[in-house]
Amino acid sequence: VKLLADTDGDGEIDDVVATTTTSNGGQYLFENLDADDYKVMFGTVAGLTFTTAGAAADEDVDGDSDAGVDGMTDTISLEIGEAERDIDAGLVDPGTASIGDTVWFDADKDGLLGADEEGVDGVEVKLLADTDGDGEIDDVVATTTTANGGQYLFDGLAAGEYKVMFGTAGDLVFTGASRNPAEDVDGDSDANETDGMTDVITLSTGEAERDVDAGLIDPGTASVGDTVWLDANGNGILDGGEAGVDGVEVKLLADLDGDGEVDDVVATTTTANGGQYLFDGLDAGEYAVMFVEPNGFDFTATGADADDLVDGDSDAGVNGMTDTFDLSIGEAETDIDAGLVSENGAPTPMDDELKICADTVGGVSVLLNDTDPEFDLLSIVEVDGQAIAPFGSITTANGTEVTLDDLLFLGQSLSIDATGSAVWSALDIGEMGVENISYTVTDGNGNFATANLEVTFCGDANSVSSLNNSLPTGLVEYQISSSSVEAPYGDEGFDIKIVSAGGDGRFEDVIFEEAYCLSIIDPAAAAENFGTAPINTADAFGIEDATASLFNADQISFANGETALDNLDVINWILNQDFEDNGFTGWEVQRAIWEFTDSFDTDYLSDIDPALGDDANVDFIVSQALANGDGFVAGVGDVVGVVLDPNPATAENSQPFLVAVDWEDVDCFCIDNSGMILS
């Protein structure tokens, strides 16, 4: 306390003339003073502020506060000998202390506020002090509710002793782990686990006690159970007289790793006492039960969803897993059951093979050689690891489309279509590629088995050149049938039958009805029918590979004066018009070709026998060929001309033949395990 006067004569009472300190209960005294004008300047105690002045300092009232907000009194005028014993100052607590912080759900029950643990809003919190002076801190001085993530705050508090009482949320209780209220640790639980009350909290003036927290936990009072039994009649219902099965392992699953999947094992037990099991002491949450299938048994039909509150129906699926179900705090879910039936044997599918051309669709009845011990009807449920339904399709990694056909009386089969596959469509004729396609069958009783379909894709010709290169390289044996060997003549002309082509199934035993001589005068060893026709041998090659040696030197065209070799493009055009299937006879087409290979006007042939063709029709074909055939080149998908050039050429047979072959009949072949070429 300082006494001030005007010692420097400047008219201001601001010069300290004495200083003292309060003692003996706040008393102070300045004595031996001259009569004069004075002021008193009071200091403060840390944290306290001056109370409101009670009256003017010169009112001679003892016990009121004479200090202003800055601790200075008004002017005090002393007379000689006057004792001014009523200059007082009152100090007050400013009410700047506070208590707070968080109520949270202690998910891991460790008593500490984890980074991923959330606050609980809506919890009532009370602040207690001793307001009645009975020495007990049990009087409620403020109440609030947690908000904004479990936060609470009591502010504007005076220094003193307090307690905080926390309420709870729903059926949650207070955590008890790691509680150490004597330590100023933020994020540990300070609430008594029984009543939610903290220990005494002593606040100094202005202190912010922001570490008074409370953790709430699930009391772990829920449970799951009940029975595994032998479902004798397989109806999925625990009927009277059906016995429980002891010794079955049962697992309780939850989502422990936070990935959204209820697939983490939290507890394991084994059935006993008539197939009973129980998981208790559980927190509320989402669970599933996994029953482990014992040897020799399968799970019965599922009775209803796991959370349907029906006791005595089977909740386990074919893999022993129930649906997920939710437990609330304290709930006893004692209706999660599983029925067992004697095991049904798994089917035995067998591997299959298929060879097809890459540009065609092939089918295989893969179930024909598959078996089942109980003779259950098998069905296909997956192809190449992908689920499939009847008449549905999947696409393999190689772009092969597989369709599951399911036809009445014929059963299920797989249709293989690689026409859209960039991998297999790139194969050329003579090339092959293999794709293994798995298929899975079920017997309808929960059993599945997988086998393999090995599909060999054979390339189709990507050009006329590659097709020609695939023709048989050795001598071809063939027979010639002619409708002009015996009278009366027929109008068919010539047919060729390939007897042997080195094992090439595209040609062997195939009769080509559009076959034409390339010389009007060379002999051909033929007969009226194949039964009596001799067997000739020849080299086979594409018309594009023909050379001048195929023809006689004097073969000049009657139609245009070109050599027979030069007119092969025109003749190839004639083949591609399919005249024989469009109102013209075989002899008429043959005569038109002769007029492009030889120097004869063939009109004389109709005089020999009308069956040898109509002159006007022959002239029409020739005129069309002259107008359109020059420069014609057959392409992919066209009719191709295959030449049979006799080897050896004999006096009886030196006639070269041109056979019209449909592209799609010969543009692909597969080789079987014996090396034979399959059409």
Short mmCIF file of N, CA and C in Angstrom, two decimals, residues 208-279:
data_model
loop_
_atom_site.label_atom_id
_atom_site.label_comp_id
_atom_site.label_asym_id
_atom_site.label_seq_id
_atom_site.Cartn_x
_atom_site.Cartn_y
_atom_site.Cartn_z
N ALA A 208 -7.69 -22.56 -16.42
CA ALA A 208 -8.55 -23.27 -17.39
C ALA A 208 -8.23 -24.76 -17.30
N GLU A 209 -9.08 -25.49 -16.61
CA GLU A 209 -8.90 -26.94 -16.42
C GLU A 209 -9.64 -27.66 -17.55
N ARG A 210 -8.93 -27.87 -18.68
CA ARG A 210 -9.58 -28.41 -19.88
C ARG A 210 -9.17 -29.86 -20.12
N ASP A 211 -9.10 -30.64 -19.05
CA ASP A 211 -8.72 -32.05 -19.20
C ASP A 211 -9.57 -32.95 -18.32
N VAL A 212 -10.80 -32.50 -18.04
CA VAL A 212 -11.71 -33.30 -17.22
C VAL A 212 -12.66 -34.02 -18.18
N ASP A 213 -12.32 -35.27 -18.47
CA ASP A 213 -12.99 -36.03 -19.52
C ASP A 213 -13.70 -37.25 -18.93
N ALA A 214 -14.57 -37.83 -19.76
CA ALA A 214 -15.26 -39.06 -19.36
C ALA A 214 -15.41 -39.96 -20.58
N GLY A 215 -14.97 -41.20 -20.43
CA GLY A 215 -15.14 -42.18 -21.50
C GLY A 215 -16.32 -43.08 -21.23
N LEU A 216 -17.14 -43.30 -22.25
CA LEU A 216 -18.28 -44.21 -22.16
C LEU A 216 -18.00 -45.46 -22.96
N ILE A 217 -18.41 -46.58 -22.47
CA ILE A 217 -18.16 -47.86 -23.15
C ILE A 217 -19.44 -48.68 -23.21
N ASP A 218 -19.42 -49.60 -24.16
CA ASP A 218 -20.44 -50.63 -24.22
C ASP A 218 -20.17 -51.58 -23.05
N PRO A 219 -21.19 -51.92 -22.27
CA PRO A 219 -20.95 -52.77 -21.09
C PRO A 219 -20.63 -54.22 -21.44
N GLY A 220 -20.77 -54.59 -22.74
CA GLY A 220 -20.45 -55.97 -23.12
C GLY A 220 -21.40 -56.98 -22.51
N THR A 221 -22.69 -56.73 -22.64
CA THR A 221 -23.70 -57.60 -22.02
C THR A 221 -24.55 -58.35 -23.04
N ALA A 222 -24.22 -58.24 -24.34
CA ALA A 222 -24.98 -58.96 -25.37
C ALA A 222 -24.44 -60.38 -25.52
N SER A 223 -25.21 -61.23 -26.20
CA SER A 223 -24.79 -62.62 -26.39
C SER A 223 -25.43 -63.20 -27.64
N VAL A 224 -24.78 -64.28 -28.16
CA VAL A 224 -25.24 -65.00 -29.35
C VAL A 224 -25.15 -66.50 -29.07
N GLY A 225 -26.14 -67.24 -29.47
CA GLY A 225 -26.14 -68.70 -29.33
C GLY A 225 -27.19 -69.28 -30.25
N ASP A 226 -27.10 -70.60 -30.59
CA ASP A 226 -27.79 -71.55 -29.80
C ASP A 226 -27.43 -72.99 -30.15
N THR A 227 -27.90 -73.55 -31.27
CA THR A 227 -27.88 -75.00 -31.44
C THR A 227 -27.42 -75.42 -32.84
N VAL A 228 -26.60 -76.50 -32.87
CA VAL A 228 -26.30 -77.22 -34.10
C VAL A 228 -26.94 -78.60 -33.97
N TRP A 229 -27.76 -78.99 -34.98
CA TRP A 229 -28.47 -80.26 -34.85
C TRP A 229 -28.44 -81.03 -36.17
N LEU A 230 -28.75 -82.33 -36.07
CA LEU A 230 -28.82 -83.19 -37.24
C LEU A 230 -30.23 -83.13 -37.79
N ASP A 231 -30.34 -82.53 -38.99
CA ASP A 231 -31.65 -82.32 -39.61
C ASP A 231 -32.02 -83.58 -40.40
N ALA A 232 -32.63 -84.52 -39.71
CA ALA A 232 -32.87 -85.84 -40.30
C ALA A 232 -33.71 -85.79 -41.55
N ASN A 233 -34.71 -84.89 -41.58
CA ASN A 233 -35.58 -84.84 -42.76
C ASN A 233 -35.20 -83.74 -43.74
N GLY A 234 -34.13 -83.01 -43.42
CA GLY A 234 -33.59 -82.04 -44.37
C GLY A 234 -34.49 -80.86 -44.66
N ASN A 235 -35.39 -80.51 -43.73
CA ASN A 235 -36.34 -79.42 -44.01
C ASN A 235 -35.87 -78.08 -43.46
N GLY A 236 -34.69 -78.05 -42.83
CA GLY A 236 -34.17 -76.79 -42.31
C GLY A 236 -34.78 -76.36 -41.01
N ILE A 237 -35.63 -77.20 -40.38
CA ILE A 237 -36.31 -76.89 -39.13
C ILE A 237 -35.91 -77.92 -38.08
N LEU A 238 -35.62 -77.46 -36.86
CA LEU A 238 -35.33 -78.36 -35.76
C LEU A 238 -36.64 -78.96 -35.26
N ASP A 239 -36.93 -80.17 -35.74
CA ASP A 239 -38.17 -80.85 -35.36
C ASP A 239 -37.97 -81.67 -34.09
N GLY A 240 -39.06 -82.01 -33.47
CA GLY A 240 -39.00 -82.85 -32.29
C GLY A 240 -38.33 -84.17 -32.59
N GLY A 241 -37.44 -84.60 -31.70
CA GLY A 241 -36.75 -85.86 -31.89
C GLY A 241 -35.42 -85.75 -32.62
N GLU A 242 -35.14 -84.59 -33.24
CA GLU A 242 -33.85 -84.41 -33.92
C GLU A 242 -32.81 -83.97 -32.90
N ALA A 243 -31.67 -84.65 -32.92
CA ALA A 243 -30.66 -84.50 -31.87
C ALA A 243 -29.64 -83.42 -32.21
N GLY A 244 -29.13 -82.76 -31.16
CA GLY A 244 -28.04 -81.81 -31.32
C GLY A 244 -26.73 -82.55 -31.61
N VAL A 245 -25.80 -81.81 -32.19
CA VAL A 245 -24.50 -82.40 -32.56
C VAL A 245 -23.41 -81.68 -31.77
N ASP A 246 -22.74 -82.42 -30.89
CA ASP A 246 -21.64 -81.85 -30.12
C ASP A 246 -20.35 -81.88 -30.93
N GLY A 247 -19.39 -81.05 -30.50
CA GLY A 247 -18.06 -81.07 -31.11
C GLY A 247 -17.93 -80.28 -32.39
N VAL A 248 -18.93 -79.47 -32.74
CA VAL A 248 -18.85 -78.66 -33.97
C VAL A 248 -18.22 -77.31 -33.62
N GLU A 249 -17.20 -76.94 -34.37
CA GLU A 249 -16.54 -75.66 -34.13
C GLU A 249 -17.41 -74.52 -34.66
N VAL A 250 -17.54 -73.46 -33.84
CA VAL A 250 -18.36 -72.31 -34.21
C VAL A 250 -17.51 -71.06 -34.00
N LYS A 251 -17.54 -70.15 -34.98
CA LYS A 251 -16.75 -68.93 -34.92
C LYS A 251 -17.67 -67.72 -34.98
N LEU A 252 -17.34 -66.72 -34.17
CA LEU A 252 -18.07 -65.45 -34.21
C LEU A 252 -17.23 -64.44 -34.98
N LEU A 253 -17.84 -63.76 -35.94
CA LEU A 253 -17.12 -62.84 -36.81
C LEU A 253 -17.67 -61.42 -36.66
N ALA A 254 -16.75 -60.46 -36.78
CA ALA A 254 -17.13 -59.04 -36.79
C ALA A 254 -16.16 -58.32 -37.71
N ASP A 255 -16.35 -57.03 -37.86
CA ASP A 255 -15.45 -56.22 -38.69
C ASP A 255 -14.45 -55.54 -37.76
N LEU A 256 -13.31 -56.22 -37.55
CA LEU A 256 -12.30 -55.66 -36.64
C LEU A 256 -11.35 -54.71 -37.34
N ASP A 257 -11.13 -54.93 -38.64
CA ASP A 257 -10.12 -54.12 -39.35
C ASP A 257 -10.71 -52.91 -40.06
N GLY A 258 -12.02 -52.70 -39.91
CA GLY A 258 -12.63 -51.50 -40.47
C GLY A 258 -12.72 -51.47 -41.98
N ASP A 259 -12.69 -52.65 -42.63
CA ASP A 259 -12.77 -52.67 -44.09
C ASP A 259 -14.20 -52.80 -44.59
N GLY A 260 -15.16 -52.77 -43.67
CA GLY A 260 -16.56 -52.89 -44.08
C GLY A 260 -17.05 -54.30 -44.26
N GLU A 261 -16.18 -55.29 -44.00
CA GLU A 261 -16.55 -56.70 -44.16
C GLU A 261 -16.58 -57.37 -42.79
N VAL A 262 -17.69 -58.09 -42.52
CA VAL A 262 -17.80 -58.82 -41.26
C VAL A 262 -17.13 -60.18 -41.46
N ASP A 263 -15.79 -60.19 -41.35
CA ASP A 263 -15.05 -61.41 -41.70
C ASP A 263 -13.85 -61.67 -40.77
N ASP A 264 -13.81 -60.98 -39.64
CA ASP A 264 -12.70 -61.18 -38.71
C ASP A 264 -13.19 -61.99 -37.51
N VAL A 265 -12.45 -63.06 -37.18
CA VAL A 265 -12.86 -63.94 -36.09
C VAL A 265 -12.57 -63.27 -34.76
N VAL A 266 -13.59 -63.13 -33.92
CA VAL A 266 -13.42 -62.50 -32.60
C VAL A 266 -13.52 -63.53 -31.48
N ALA A 267 -14.10 -64.69 -31.75
CA ALA A 267 -14.20 -65.72 -30.72
C ALA A 267 -14.50 -67.06 -31.38
N THR A 268 -14.08 -68.13 -30.74
CA THR A 268 -14.31 -69.49 -31.24
C THR A 268 -14.76 -70.36 -30.08
N THR A 269 -15.71 -71.23 -30.33
CA THR A 269 -16.17 -72.18 -29.30
C THR A 269 -16.54 -73.49 -29.98
N THR A 270 -16.96 -74.46 -29.20
CA THR A 270 -17.34 -75.77 -29.71
C THR A 270 -18.66 -76.18 -29.07
N THR A 271 -19.55 -76.74 -29.87
CA THR A 271 -20.86 -77.13 -29.35
C THR A 271 -20.72 -78.26 -28.32
N ALA A 272 -21.61 -78.25 -27.34
CA ALA A 272 -21.62 -79.27 -26.29
C ALA A 272 -23.02 -79.33 -25.69
N ASN A 273 -23.25 -80.36 -24.84
CA ASN A 273 -24.54 -80.47 -24.13
C ASN A 273 -25.72 -80.46 -25.08
N GLY A 274 -25.61 -81.29 -26.14
CA GLY A 274 -26.71 -81.39 -27.09
C GLY A 274 -26.65 -80.35 -28.20
N GLY A 275 -25.41 -80.01 -28.62
CA GLY A 275 -25.25 -79.09 -29.76
C GLY A 275 -25.32 -77.63 -29.41
N GLN A 276 -25.27 -77.29 -28.10
CA GLN A 276 -25.41 -75.90 -27.69
C GLN A 276 -24.06 -75.15 -27.79
N TYR A 277 -24.15 -73.85 -28.06
CA TYR A 277 -22.98 -72.97 -28.01
C TYR A 277 -23.44 -71.60 -27.55
N LEU A 278 -22.49 -70.79 -27.06
CA LEU A 278 -22.83 -69.45 -26.60
C LEU A 278 -21.61 -68.55 -26.69
N PHE A 279 -21.80 -67.36 -27.23
CA PHE A 279 -20.84 -66.27 -27.15
C PHE A 279 -21.48 -65.17 -26.31
#
